[in-house]
Amino acid sequence: MAEVIWGLATSHVPSIGAAMDRGKTEDPNWKGLFDGYAPARAWLAEHKPDVAIVIYNDHANGIDLDIVPTFGIGTAERYQVADEGFGKRPVPDVVGDPDLSLHLLEQLVDEGFDLTVFQELDVDHGFTVPLSVWTPDPGEAWPCPVIPLLVNVIQYPQPTAARCYALGQALGRAIAAYPEDVKVAILGTGGMSHQLAGARAGFINPDFDAMFLEAIEKDPAKLTALSREDYIREAGSEGIEMIMWLIMRGAMNDQVTKVHSHYFVPASNTAAAIALFDNREPEPA
Ligand code: DHB
Ligand code: FE
């Protein structure tokens, strides 16, 4: 039986990947962010999964804006890294796991989540930056096969936070029903508060971010009660990406153990965070 061993929530700001690719992680503007990753990366290096699921949004790089599925899943053998206009990032392409993808697809459709199927997909910073946050030096290949699970957070009407959490719960059941004995990691990506354009460009809300970071661990119901308009008002038009963390959280146990979290402002002109949760039952005291 497959088991979710950990969940990592992380921002996917493209300049985090660019800073790594250009060797700027010790630069004074960046050091504080990358130093905050160190304890999580050390723990993750000791807890390697067999397969990972990255819950993310494309930013009109792999999917045209005239067709934006609410939820989707990749079923490919491989995913190429997208060229977002500056050439491809110097990171490995992604090996998929079609067997697990098709199992999850079937189970989720049976539960009423009618996912769009991506037999081909180029993955953008929403996907590759979280992989780099997890694995800064992948060498020739990422540590394991990875499955993309896509969410529309860029065009109205985005799915509700409650629907995202319910999808996560169904995802958790689907993973538990997979007959192979594999350890699964889940990455929930995007956020924290940010707005890239318009009158509130540069908007950051540390109070909302702090509330969200606390509640994602201990009280996700507080976050599922918020509407999409609440997210956009409190976290900015792109801060609504945080609803993707709720899919990760829904796939985990009610009680999780926080390994590490870190909040940093600014990464470019956004708030950024990581939060790492161990999903294994705590050892009896
Ligand atoms: C930027 C892009 C993103 O997709 C995001 O989530 C945060 C920041 C950017 O271009 O700076
Ligand atoms: Fe984004």
PDB file of C-alpha atoms and ligand atoms in Angstrom:
ATOM      1  CA  MET A   1       0.000   0.000   0.000  1.00  0.00           C
ATOM      2  CA  ALA A   2       1.310   3.443  -0.883  1.00  0.00           C
ATOM      3  CA  GLU A   3       1.868   5.946   1.903  1.00  0.00           C
ATOM      4  CA  VAL A   4       2.322   9.735   2.021  1.00  0.00           C
ATOM      5  CA  ILE A   5       5.514  10.289   4.017  1.00  0.00           C
ATOM      6  CA  TRP A   6       5.858  14.060   3.864  1.00  0.00           C
ATOM      7  CA  GLY A   7       4.369  17.239   2.477  1.00  0.00           C
ATOM      8  CA  LEU A   8       6.346  20.311   1.508  1.00  0.00           C
ATOM      9  CA  ALA A   9       4.612  23.606   0.857  1.00  0.00           C
ATOM     10  CA  THR A  10       6.750  26.147  -0.954  1.00  0.00           C
ATOM     11  CA  SER A  11       6.580  29.330  -2.962  1.00  0.00           C
ATOM     12  CA  HIS A  12       7.568  29.021  -6.608  1.00  0.00           C
ATOM     13  CA  VAL A  13       8.765  32.569  -7.355  1.00  0.00           C
ATOM     14  CA  PRO A  14      10.765  32.237 -10.620  1.00  0.00           C
ATOM     15  CA  SER A  15      13.648  34.375  -9.372  1.00  0.00           C
ATOM     16  CA  ILE A  16      14.335  31.762  -6.641  1.00  0.00           C
ATOM     17  CA  GLY A  17      15.226  29.349  -9.463  1.00  0.00           C
ATOM     18  CA  ALA A  18      17.120  32.062 -11.330  1.00  0.00           C
ATOM     19  CA  ALA A  19      19.150  32.912  -8.199  1.00  0.00           C
ATOM     20  CA  MET A  20      20.117  29.241  -7.844  1.00  0.00           C
ATOM     21  CA  ASP A  21      20.902  28.819 -11.545  1.00  0.00           C
ATOM     22  CA  ARG A  22      23.151  31.904 -11.471  1.00  0.00           C
ATOM     23  CA  GLY A  23      24.977  31.047  -8.225  1.00  0.00           C
ATOM     24  CA  LYS A  24      23.526  33.965  -6.250  1.00  0.00           C
ATOM     25  CA  THR A  25      22.308  32.131  -3.159  1.00  0.00           C
ATOM     26  CA  GLU A  26      24.961  33.815  -0.968  1.00  0.00           C
ATOM     27  CA  ASP A  27      24.115  37.253  -2.342  1.00  0.00           C
ATOM     28  CA  PRO A  28      22.909  39.516   0.524  1.00  0.00           C
ATOM     29  CA  ASN A  29      19.483  39.856  -1.122  1.00  0.00           C
ATOM     30  CA  TRP A  30      19.029  36.095  -1.213  1.00  0.00           C
ATOM     31  CA  LYS A  31      21.042  34.589   1.633  1.00  0.00           C
ATOM     32  CA  GLY A  32      18.251  34.974   4.195  1.00  0.00           C
ATOM     33  CA  LEU A  33      15.819  33.042   2.017  1.00  0.00           C
ATOM     34  CA  PHE A  34      18.203  30.197   1.197  1.00  0.00           C
ATOM     35  CA  ASP A  35      19.538  29.908   4.760  1.00  0.00           C
ATOM     36  CA  GLY A  36      15.918  29.342   5.785  1.00  0.00           C
ATOM     37  CA  TYR A  37      15.725  26.326   3.476  1.00  0.00           C
ATOM     38  CA  ALA A  38      18.717  24.537   5.012  1.00  0.00           C
ATOM     39  CA  PRO A  39      17.031  22.621   7.884  1.00  0.00           C
ATOM     40  CA  ALA A  40      14.242  21.407   5.575  1.00  0.00           C
ATOM     41  CA  ARG A  41      16.689  20.332   2.884  1.00  0.00           C
ATOM     42  CA  ALA A  42      18.796  18.426   5.416  1.00  0.00           C
ATOM     43  CA  TRP A  43      15.715  16.524   6.666  1.00  0.00           C
ATOM     44  CA  LEU A  44      14.465  15.886   3.129  1.00  0.00           C
ATOM     45  CA  ALA A  45      17.831  14.445   2.104  1.00  0.00           C
ATOM     46  CA  GLU A  46      17.279  11.765   4.778  1.00  0.00           C
ATOM     47  CA  HIS A  47      13.691  10.995   3.730  1.00  0.00           C
ATOM     48  CA  LYS A  48      13.695  10.138   0.060  1.00  0.00           C
ATOM     49  CA  PRO A  49      10.327   9.163  -1.441  1.00  0.00           C
ATOM     50  CA  ASP A  50       9.793   6.716  -4.321  1.00  0.00           C
ATOM     51  CA  VAL A  51       7.549   9.151  -6.156  1.00  0.00           C
ATOM     52  CA  ALA A  52       6.420  12.761  -5.694  1.00  0.00           C
ATOM     53  CA  ILE A  53       3.286  14.673  -6.680  1.00  0.00           C
ATOM     54  CA  VAL A  54       3.710  18.389  -7.374  1.00  0.00           C
ATOM     55  CA  ILE A  55       0.486  20.383  -7.071  1.00  0.00           C
ATOM     56  CA  TYR A  56       1.033  23.531  -9.086  1.00  0.00           C
ATOM     57  CA  ASN A  57      -0.258  26.021 -11.583  1.00  0.00           C
ATOM     58  CA  ASP A  58       1.048  26.713 -15.029  1.00  0.00           C
ATOM     59  CA  HIS A  59       1.537  30.409 -15.891  1.00  0.00           C
ATOM     60  CA  ALA A  60       0.584  30.323 -19.588  1.00  0.00           C
ATOM     61  CA  ASN A  61       3.894  28.613 -20.428  1.00  0.00           C
ATOM     62  CA  GLY A  62       2.800  24.997 -20.892  1.00  0.00           C
ATOM     63  CA  ILE A  63      -0.926  25.642 -21.458  1.00  0.00           C
ATOM     64  CA  ASP A  64      -2.510  28.421 -23.552  1.00  0.00           C
ATOM     65  CA  LEU A  65      -4.693  30.886 -21.676  1.00  0.00           C
ATOM     66  CA  ASP A  66      -7.651  30.087 -23.924  1.00  0.00           C
ATOM     67  CA  ILE A  67      -7.928  26.579 -22.434  1.00  0.00           C
ATOM     68  CA  VAL A  68      -7.381  26.539 -18.660  1.00  0.00           C
ATOM     69  CA  PRO A  69      -8.628  23.403 -16.904  1.00  0.00           C
ATOM     70  CA  THR A  70      -9.763  23.806 -13.309  1.00  0.00           C
ATOM     71  CA  PHE A  71      -7.898  20.644 -12.294  1.00  0.00           C
ATOM     72  CA  GLY A  72      -5.603  18.417 -14.362  1.00  0.00           C
ATOM     73  CA  ILE A  73      -3.097  15.596 -14.050  1.00  0.00           C
ATOM     74  CA  GLY A  74      -0.073  14.599 -16.112  1.00  0.00           C
ATOM     75  CA  THR A  75       0.069  10.978 -17.263  1.00  0.00           C
ATOM     76  CA  ALA A  76       3.260  11.194 -19.341  1.00  0.00           C
ATOM     77  CA  GLU A  77       6.504   9.191 -19.149  1.00  0.00           C
ATOM     78  CA  ARG A  78       8.492  12.468 -19.235  1.00  0.00           C
ATOM     79  CA  TYR A  79       7.845  16.200 -18.927  1.00  0.00           C
ATOM     80  CA  GLN A  80      10.115  18.754 -20.534  1.00  0.00           C
ATOM     81  CA  VAL A  81      11.134  21.908 -18.721  1.00  0.00           C
ATOM     82  CA  ALA A  82       9.343  24.857 -20.405  1.00  0.00           C
ATOM     83  CA  ASP A  83      11.234  27.695 -22.041  1.00  0.00           C
ATOM     84  CA  GLU A  84       9.611  30.739 -20.402  1.00  0.00           C
ATOM     85  CA  GLY A  85      11.332  33.199 -22.718  1.00  0.00           C
ATOM     86  CA  PHE A  86      14.863  33.176 -21.307  1.00  0.00           C
ATOM     87  CA  GLY A  87      15.840  29.678 -22.433  1.00  0.00           C
ATOM     88  CA  LYS A  88      15.165  26.518 -20.420  1.00  0.00           C
ATOM     89  CA  ARG A  89      16.404  26.394 -16.833  1.00  0.00           C
ATOM     90  CA  PRO A  90      19.531  24.233 -16.558  1.00  0.00           C
ATOM     91  CA  VAL A  91      17.717  21.534 -14.601  1.00  0.00           C
ATOM     92  CA  PRO A  92      16.789  17.983 -15.627  1.00  0.00           C
ATOM     93  CA  ASP A  93      13.592  17.164 -17.459  1.00  0.00           C
ATOM     94  CA  VAL A  94      11.130  15.249 -15.300  1.00  0.00           C
ATOM     95  CA  VAL A  95      10.529  11.508 -15.332  1.00  0.00           C
ATOM     96  CA  GLY A  96       6.866  10.715 -14.702  1.00  0.00           C
ATOM     97  CA  ASP A  97       5.052   7.688 -13.297  1.00  0.00           C
ATOM     98  CA  PRO A  98       2.226   6.862 -15.725  1.00  0.00           C
ATOM     99  CA  ASP A  99       1.025   3.863 -13.682  1.00  0.00           C
ATOM    100  CA  LEU A 100       0.432   5.909 -10.555  1.00  0.00           C
ATOM    101  CA  SER A 101      -0.948   8.839 -12.613  1.00  0.00           C
ATOM    102  CA  LEU A 102      -3.551   6.605 -14.230  1.00  0.00           C
ATOM    103  CA  HIS A 103      -4.465   5.051 -10.890  1.00  0.00           C
ATOM    104  CA  LEU A 104      -4.963   8.501  -9.328  1.00  0.00           C
ATOM    105  CA  LEU A 105      -6.928   9.697 -12.356  1.00  0.00           C
ATOM    106  CA  GLU A 106      -9.299   6.746 -12.217  1.00  0.00           C
ATOM    107  CA  GLN A 107      -9.859   7.002  -8.465  1.00  0.00           C
ATOM    108  CA  LEU A 108     -10.353  10.775  -8.528  1.00  0.00           C
ATOM    109  CA  VAL A 109     -12.802  10.631 -11.444  1.00  0.00           C
ATOM    110  CA  ASP A 110     -14.714   7.929  -9.564  1.00  0.00           C
ATOM    111  CA  GLU A 111     -14.901  10.325  -6.605  1.00  0.00           C
ATOM    112  CA  GLY A 112     -16.330  13.097  -8.813  1.00  0.00           C
ATOM    113  CA  PHE A 113     -13.157  15.068  -9.599  1.00  0.00           C
ATOM    114  CA  ASP A 114     -13.192  15.154 -13.401  1.00  0.00           C
ATOM    115  CA  LEU A 115      -9.540  15.957 -14.074  1.00  0.00           C
ATOM    116  CA  THR A 116      -8.247  17.073 -17.462  1.00  0.00           C
ATOM    117  CA  VAL A 117      -5.596  14.638 -18.678  1.00  0.00           C
ATOM    118  CA  PHE A 118      -2.207  15.881 -19.900  1.00  0.00           C
ATOM    119  CA  GLN A 119      -0.504  13.201 -21.954  1.00  0.00           C
ATOM    120  CA  GLU A 120       2.034  15.882 -22.899  1.00  0.00           C
ATOM    121  CA  LEU A 121       3.070  18.866 -20.820  1.00  0.00           C
ATOM    122  CA  ASP A 122       5.992  21.273 -20.471  1.00  0.00           C
ATOM    123  CA  VAL A 123       6.429  22.285 -16.839  1.00  0.00           C
ATOM    124  CA  ASP A 124       7.211  25.897 -15.878  1.00  0.00           C
ATOM    125  CA  HIS A 125       8.618  27.639 -12.779  1.00  0.00           C
ATOM    126  CA  GLY A 126       5.503  26.679 -10.818  1.00  0.00           C
ATOM    127  CA  PHE A 127       6.804  23.107 -10.974  1.00  0.00           C
ATOM    128  CA  THR A 128      10.597  23.355 -11.348  1.00  0.00           C
ATOM    129  CA  VAL A 129      11.234  25.929  -8.612  1.00  0.00           C
ATOM    130  CA  PRO A 130       9.635  23.729  -5.907  1.00  0.00           C
ATOM    131  CA  LEU A 131      11.770  20.813  -7.148  1.00  0.00           C
ATOM    132  CA  SER A 132      14.861  23.032  -6.804  1.00  0.00           C
ATOM    133  CA  VAL A 133      13.807  24.148  -3.319  1.00  0.00           C
ATOM    134  CA  TRP A 134      13.639  20.451  -2.368  1.00  0.00           C
ATOM    135  CA  THR A 135      16.724  19.309  -4.335  1.00  0.00           C
ATOM    136  CA  PRO A 136      19.201  22.107  -5.023  1.00  0.00           C
ATOM    137  CA  ASP A 137      21.729  19.905  -6.856  1.00  0.00           C
ATOM    138  CA  PRO A 138      19.806  17.282  -8.838  1.00  0.00           C
ATOM    139  CA  GLY A 139      22.706  16.446 -11.166  1.00  0.00           C
ATOM    140  CA  GLU A 140      21.435  14.454 -14.139  1.00  0.00           C
ATOM    141  CA  ALA A 141      18.025  13.580 -12.652  1.00  0.00           C
ATOM    142  CA  TRP A 142      15.549  14.562  -9.940  1.00  0.00           C
ATOM    143  CA  PRO A 143      15.509  12.174  -6.955  1.00  0.00           C
ATOM    144  CA  CYS A 144      12.432  10.246  -8.113  1.00  0.00           C
ATOM    145  CA  PRO A 145       9.612  10.242 -10.679  1.00  0.00           C
ATOM    146  CA  VAL A 146       7.241  13.202 -10.286  1.00  0.00           C
ATOM    147  CA  ILE A 147       3.570  13.596 -11.225  1.00  0.00           C
ATOM    148  CA  PRO A 148       2.111  17.044 -12.027  1.00  0.00           C
ATOM    149  CA  LEU A 149      -1.311  17.887 -10.599  1.00  0.00           C
ATOM    150  CA  LEU A 150      -2.536  21.167 -12.050  1.00  0.00           C
ATOM    151  CA  VAL A 151      -4.876  23.770 -10.608  1.00  0.00           C
ATOM    152  CA  ASN A 152      -6.331  26.895 -12.176  1.00  0.00           C
ATOM    153  CA  VAL A 153      -5.392  29.762  -9.896  1.00  0.00           C
ATOM    154  CA  ILE A 154      -4.889  32.298 -12.676  1.00  0.00           C
ATOM    155  CA  GLN A 155      -8.315  32.814 -14.253  1.00  0.00           C
ATOM    156  CA  TYR A 156     -11.707  33.523 -12.680  1.00  0.00           C
ATOM    157  CA  PRO A 157     -13.423  31.426 -11.396  1.00  0.00           C
ATOM    158  CA  GLN A 158     -10.668  29.604  -9.562  1.00  0.00           C
ATOM    159  CA  PRO A 159     -11.787  26.546  -7.563  1.00  0.00           C
ATOM    160  CA  THR A 160     -12.748  27.216  -3.963  1.00  0.00           C
ATOM    161  CA  ALA A 161     -10.391  26.498  -1.096  1.00  0.00           C
ATOM    162  CA  ALA A 162     -12.946  23.973   0.199  1.00  0.00           C
ATOM    163  CA  ARG A 163     -12.982  22.146  -3.135  1.00  0.00           C
ATOM    164  CA  CYS A 164      -9.178  22.057  -3.151  1.00  0.00           C
ATOM    165  CA  TYR A 165      -9.098  20.537   0.329  1.00  0.00           C
ATOM    166  CA  ALA A 166     -11.716  17.959  -0.701  1.00  0.00           C
ATOM    167  CA  LEU A 167      -9.606  17.074  -3.752  1.00  0.00           C
ATOM    168  CA  GLY A 168      -6.647  16.598  -1.433  1.00  0.00           C
ATOM    169  CA  GLN A 169      -8.654  14.265   0.787  1.00  0.00           C
ATOM    170  CA  ALA A 170      -9.687  12.228  -2.266  1.00  0.00           C
ATOM    171  CA  LEU A 171      -6.057  12.221  -3.405  1.00  0.00           C
ATOM    172  CA  GLY A 172      -5.014  10.843  -0.025  1.00  0.00           C
ATOM    173  CA  ARG A 173      -7.567   8.022  -0.334  1.00  0.00           C
ATOM    174  CA  ALA A 174      -6.436   7.310  -3.903  1.00  0.00           C
ATOM    175  CA  ILE A 175      -2.804   7.056  -2.781  1.00  0.00           C
ATOM    176  CA  ALA A 176      -3.762   4.737   0.094  1.00  0.00           C
ATOM    177  CA  ALA A 177      -5.604   2.515  -2.399  1.00  0.00           C
ATOM    178  CA  TYR A 178      -2.552   2.095  -4.661  1.00  0.00           C
ATOM    179  CA  PRO A 179      -1.441  -1.518  -4.304  1.00  0.00           C
ATOM    180  CA  GLU A 180       2.307  -0.867  -4.747  1.00  0.00           C
ATOM    181  CA  ASP A 181       4.361  -0.394  -1.597  1.00  0.00           C
ATOM    182  CA  VAL A 182       5.656   3.093  -2.436  1.00  0.00           C
ATOM    183  CA  LYS A 183       6.522   6.122  -0.344  1.00  0.00           C
ATOM    184  CA  VAL A 184       4.899   9.257  -1.735  1.00  0.00           C
ATOM    185  CA  ALA A 185       5.866  12.898  -1.171  1.00  0.00           C
ATOM    186  CA  ILE A 186       3.500  15.764  -1.941  1.00  0.00           C
ATOM    187  CA  LEU A 187       4.513  19.314  -2.777  1.00  0.00           C
ATOM    188  CA  GLY A 188       1.928  22.084  -2.482  1.00  0.00           C
ATOM    189  CA  THR A 189       3.197  25.160  -4.264  1.00  0.00           C
ATOM    190  CA  GLY A 190       2.658  28.892  -4.777  1.00  0.00           C
ATOM    191  CA  GLY A 191       2.131  31.841  -2.469  1.00  0.00           C
ATOM    192  CA  MET A 192       2.570  33.464  -0.117  1.00  0.00           C
ATOM    193  CA  SER A 193       0.833  36.836  -0.428  1.00  0.00           C
ATOM    194  CA  HIS A 194       1.667  38.547  -3.702  1.00  0.00           C
ATOM    195  CA  GLN A 195       0.209  40.590  -6.489  1.00  0.00           C
ATOM    196  CA  LEU A 196       2.200  41.030  -9.689  1.00  0.00           C
ATOM    197  CA  ALA A 197       0.188  43.678 -11.528  1.00  0.00           C
ATOM    198  CA  GLY A 198      -2.480  46.331 -11.206  1.00  0.00           C
ATOM    199  CA  ALA A 199      -3.045  49.013  -8.599  1.00  0.00           C
ATOM    200  CA  ARG A 200      -1.937  46.743  -5.726  1.00  0.00           C
ATOM    201  CA  ALA A 201       1.232  45.405  -7.448  1.00  0.00           C
ATOM    202  CA  GLY A 202       3.746  44.512  -4.744  1.00  0.00           C
ATOM    203  CA  PHE A 203       1.002  43.885  -2.156  1.00  0.00           C
ATOM    204  CA  ILE A 204       2.206  41.711   0.756  1.00  0.00           C
ATOM    205  CA  ASN A 205       0.203  40.839   3.890  1.00  0.00           C
ATOM    206  CA  PRO A 206       2.435  39.321   6.603  1.00  0.00           C
ATOM    207  CA  ASP A 207      -0.470  39.005   9.087  1.00  0.00           C
ATOM    208  CA  PHE A 208      -2.523  36.906   6.697  1.00  0.00           C
ATOM    209  CA  ASP A 209       0.549  34.847   5.772  1.00  0.00           C
ATOM    210  CA  ALA A 210       1.295  34.140   9.453  1.00  0.00           C
ATOM    211  CA  MET A 211      -2.315  33.089  10.061  1.00  0.00           C
ATOM    212  CA  PHE A 212      -2.216  30.822   7.005  1.00  0.00           C
ATOM    213  CA  LEU A 213       1.101  29.202   8.010  1.00  0.00           C
ATOM    214  CA  GLU A 214      -0.271  28.390  11.470  1.00  0.00           C
ATOM    215  CA  ALA A 215      -3.661  27.162  10.239  1.00  0.00           C
ATOM    216  CA  ILE A 216      -2.341  24.984   7.398  1.00  0.00           C
ATOM    217  CA  GLU A 217      -0.758  22.838  10.095  1.00  0.00           C
ATOM    218  CA  LYS A 218      -3.359  22.914  12.861  1.00  0.00           C
ATOM    219  CA  ASP A 219      -6.678  24.120  11.522  1.00  0.00           C
ATOM    220  CA  PRO A 220      -7.112  23.760   7.748  1.00  0.00           C
ATOM    221  CA  ALA A 221     -10.905  24.132   8.176  1.00  0.00           C
ATOM    222  CA  LYS A 222     -10.272  27.804   8.988  1.00  0.00           C
ATOM    223  CA  LEU A 223      -8.694  28.160   5.543  1.00  0.00           C
ATOM    224  CA  THR A 224     -11.352  26.222   3.644  1.00  0.00           C
ATOM    225  CA  ALA A 225     -13.980  28.603   5.035  1.00  0.00           C
ATOM    226  CA  LEU A 226     -12.456  31.501   3.056  1.00  0.00           C
ATOM    227  CA  SER A 227     -13.840  32.425  -0.371  1.00  0.00           C
ATOM    228  CA  ARG A 228     -11.722  33.102  -3.434  1.00  0.00           C
ATOM    229  CA  GLU A 229     -12.518  36.785  -2.976  1.00  0.00           C
ATOM    230  CA  ASP A 230     -11.196  36.570   0.618  1.00  0.00           C
ATOM    231  CA  TYR A 231      -7.929  35.093  -0.689  1.00  0.00           C
ATOM    232  CA  ILE A 232      -7.530  37.730  -3.390  1.00  0.00           C
ATOM    233  CA  ARG A 233      -8.368  40.588  -1.004  1.00  0.00           C
ATOM    234  CA  GLU A 234      -6.137  39.342   1.828  1.00  0.00           C
ATOM    235  CA  ALA A 235      -3.278  37.736  -0.140  1.00  0.00           C
ATOM    236  CA  GLY A 236      -3.317  39.519  -3.524  1.00  0.00           C
ATOM    237  CA  SER A 237      -4.480  38.366  -6.935  1.00  0.00           C
ATOM    238  CA  GLU A 238      -1.665  35.789  -7.191  1.00  0.00           C
ATOM    239  CA  GLY A 239      -1.640  34.997  -3.467  1.00  0.00           C
ATOM    240  CA  ILE A 240      -4.677  32.824  -4.157  1.00  0.00           C
ATOM    241  CA  GLU A 241      -2.065  30.259  -5.270  1.00  0.00           C
ATOM    242  CA  MET A 242      -2.027  29.265  -1.584  1.00  0.00           C
ATOM    243  CA  ILE A 243      -5.221  27.256  -2.093  1.00  0.00           C
ATOM    244  CA  MET A 244      -2.934  24.650  -3.684  1.00  0.00           C
ATOM    245  CA  TRP A 245      -1.308  24.055  -0.290  1.00  0.00           C
ATOM    246  CA  LEU A 246      -4.732  22.867   0.854  1.00  0.00           C
ATOM    247  CA  ILE A 247      -4.697  20.017  -1.670  1.00  0.00           C
ATOM    248  CA  MET A 248      -1.415  18.821  -0.167  1.00  0.00           C
ATOM    249  CA  ARG A 249      -2.784  19.226   3.354  1.00  0.00           C
ATOM    250  CA  GLY A 250      -6.001  17.360   2.520  1.00  0.00           C
ATOM    251  CA  ALA A 251      -3.971  14.349   1.365  1.00  0.00           C
ATOM    252  CA  MET A 252      -2.188  14.185   4.734  1.00  0.00           C
ATOM    253  CA  ASN A 253      -3.293  12.950   8.144  1.00  0.00           C
ATOM    254  CA  ASP A 254      -5.394  15.186  10.412  1.00  0.00           C
ATOM    255  CA  GLN A 255      -2.362  15.445  12.703  1.00  0.00           C
ATOM    256  CA  VAL A 256       0.961  16.168  11.062  1.00  0.00           C
ATOM    257  CA  THR A 257       4.317  17.046  12.606  1.00  0.00           C
ATOM    258  CA  LYS A 258       5.893  20.291  11.477  1.00  0.00           C
ATOM    259  CA  VAL A 259       9.575  19.714  10.710  1.00  0.00           C
ATOM    260  CA  HIS A 260      10.460  23.262   9.695  1.00  0.00           C
ATOM    261  CA  SER A 261       8.958  26.445   8.309  1.00  0.00           C
ATOM    262  CA  HIS A 262      10.429  29.730   7.194  1.00  0.00           C
ATOM    263  CA  TYR A 263       8.953  33.020   5.980  1.00  0.00           C
ATOM    264  CA  PHE A 264      10.914  35.570   3.988  1.00  0.00           C
ATOM    265  CA  VAL A 265      10.136  38.971   2.446  1.00  0.00           C
ATOM    266  CA  PRO A 266      10.858  39.945  -0.242  1.00  0.00           C
ATOM    267  CA  ALA A 267      11.652  37.346  -2.876  1.00  0.00           C
ATOM    268  CA  SER A 268      11.407  39.561  -5.976  1.00  0.00           C
ATOM    269  CA  ASN A 269       8.442  41.556  -4.767  1.00  0.00           C
ATOM    270  CA  THR A 270       6.519  38.747  -3.117  1.00  0.00           C
ATOM    271  CA  ALA A 271       6.348  37.047   0.266  1.00  0.00           C
ATOM    272  CA  ALA A 272       7.846  33.548   0.187  1.00  0.00           C
ATOM    273  CA  ALA A 273       7.693  30.603   2.588  1.00  0.00           C
ATOM    274  CA  ILE A 274       8.352  26.946   3.028  1.00  0.00           C
ATOM    275  CA  ALA A 275       6.578  24.610   5.442  1.00  0.00           C
ATOM    276  CA  LEU A 276       7.615  20.973   5.766  1.00  0.00           C
ATOM    277  CA  PHE A 277       5.366  18.396   7.446  1.00  0.00           C
ATOM    278  CA  ASP A 278       6.124  14.808   8.431  1.00  0.00           C
ATOM    279  CA  ASN A 279       3.028  12.683   7.772  1.00  0.00           C
ATOM    280  CA  ARG A 280       4.163   9.600   9.667  1.00  0.00           C
ATOM    281  CA  GLU A 281       2.509   8.686  12.957  1.00  0.00           C
ATOM    282  CA  PRO A 282       4.552  10.198  15.821  1.00  0.00           C
ATOM    283  CA  GLU A 283       6.506   7.673  17.921  1.00  0.00           C
ATOM    284  CA  PRO A 284       4.668   6.944  21.188  1.00  0.00           C
ATOM    285  CA  ALA A 285       6.293   8.963  24.032  1.00  0.00           C
TER     286      ALA A 285
HETATM  287  C1  DHB B   1       6.447  35.868  -9.815  1.00  0.00           C
HETATM  288  C2  DHB B   1       5.794  34.889 -10.549  1.00  0.00           C
HETATM  289  C3  DHB B   1       4.996  33.949  -9.921  1.00  0.00           C
HETATM  290  O1  DHB B   1       4.392  32.947 -10.594  1.00  0.00           O
HETATM  291  C4  DHB B   1       4.808  33.986  -8.568  1.00  0.00           C
HETATM  292  O2  DHB B   1       3.983  33.083  -8.028  1.00  0.00           O
HETATM  293  C5  DHB B   1       5.467  34.960  -7.806  1.00  0.00           C
HETATM  294  C6  DHB B   1       6.280  35.889  -8.447  1.00  0.00           C
HETATM  295  C7  DHB B   1       7.317  36.861 -10.488  1.00  0.00           C
HETATM  296  O3  DHB B   1       7.332  36.884 -11.743  1.00  0.00           O
HETATM  297  O4  DHB B   1       8.007  37.602  -9.798  1.00  0.00           O
HETATM  298 FE    FE B   2       2.985  31.882  -9.528  1.00  0.00          FE
END
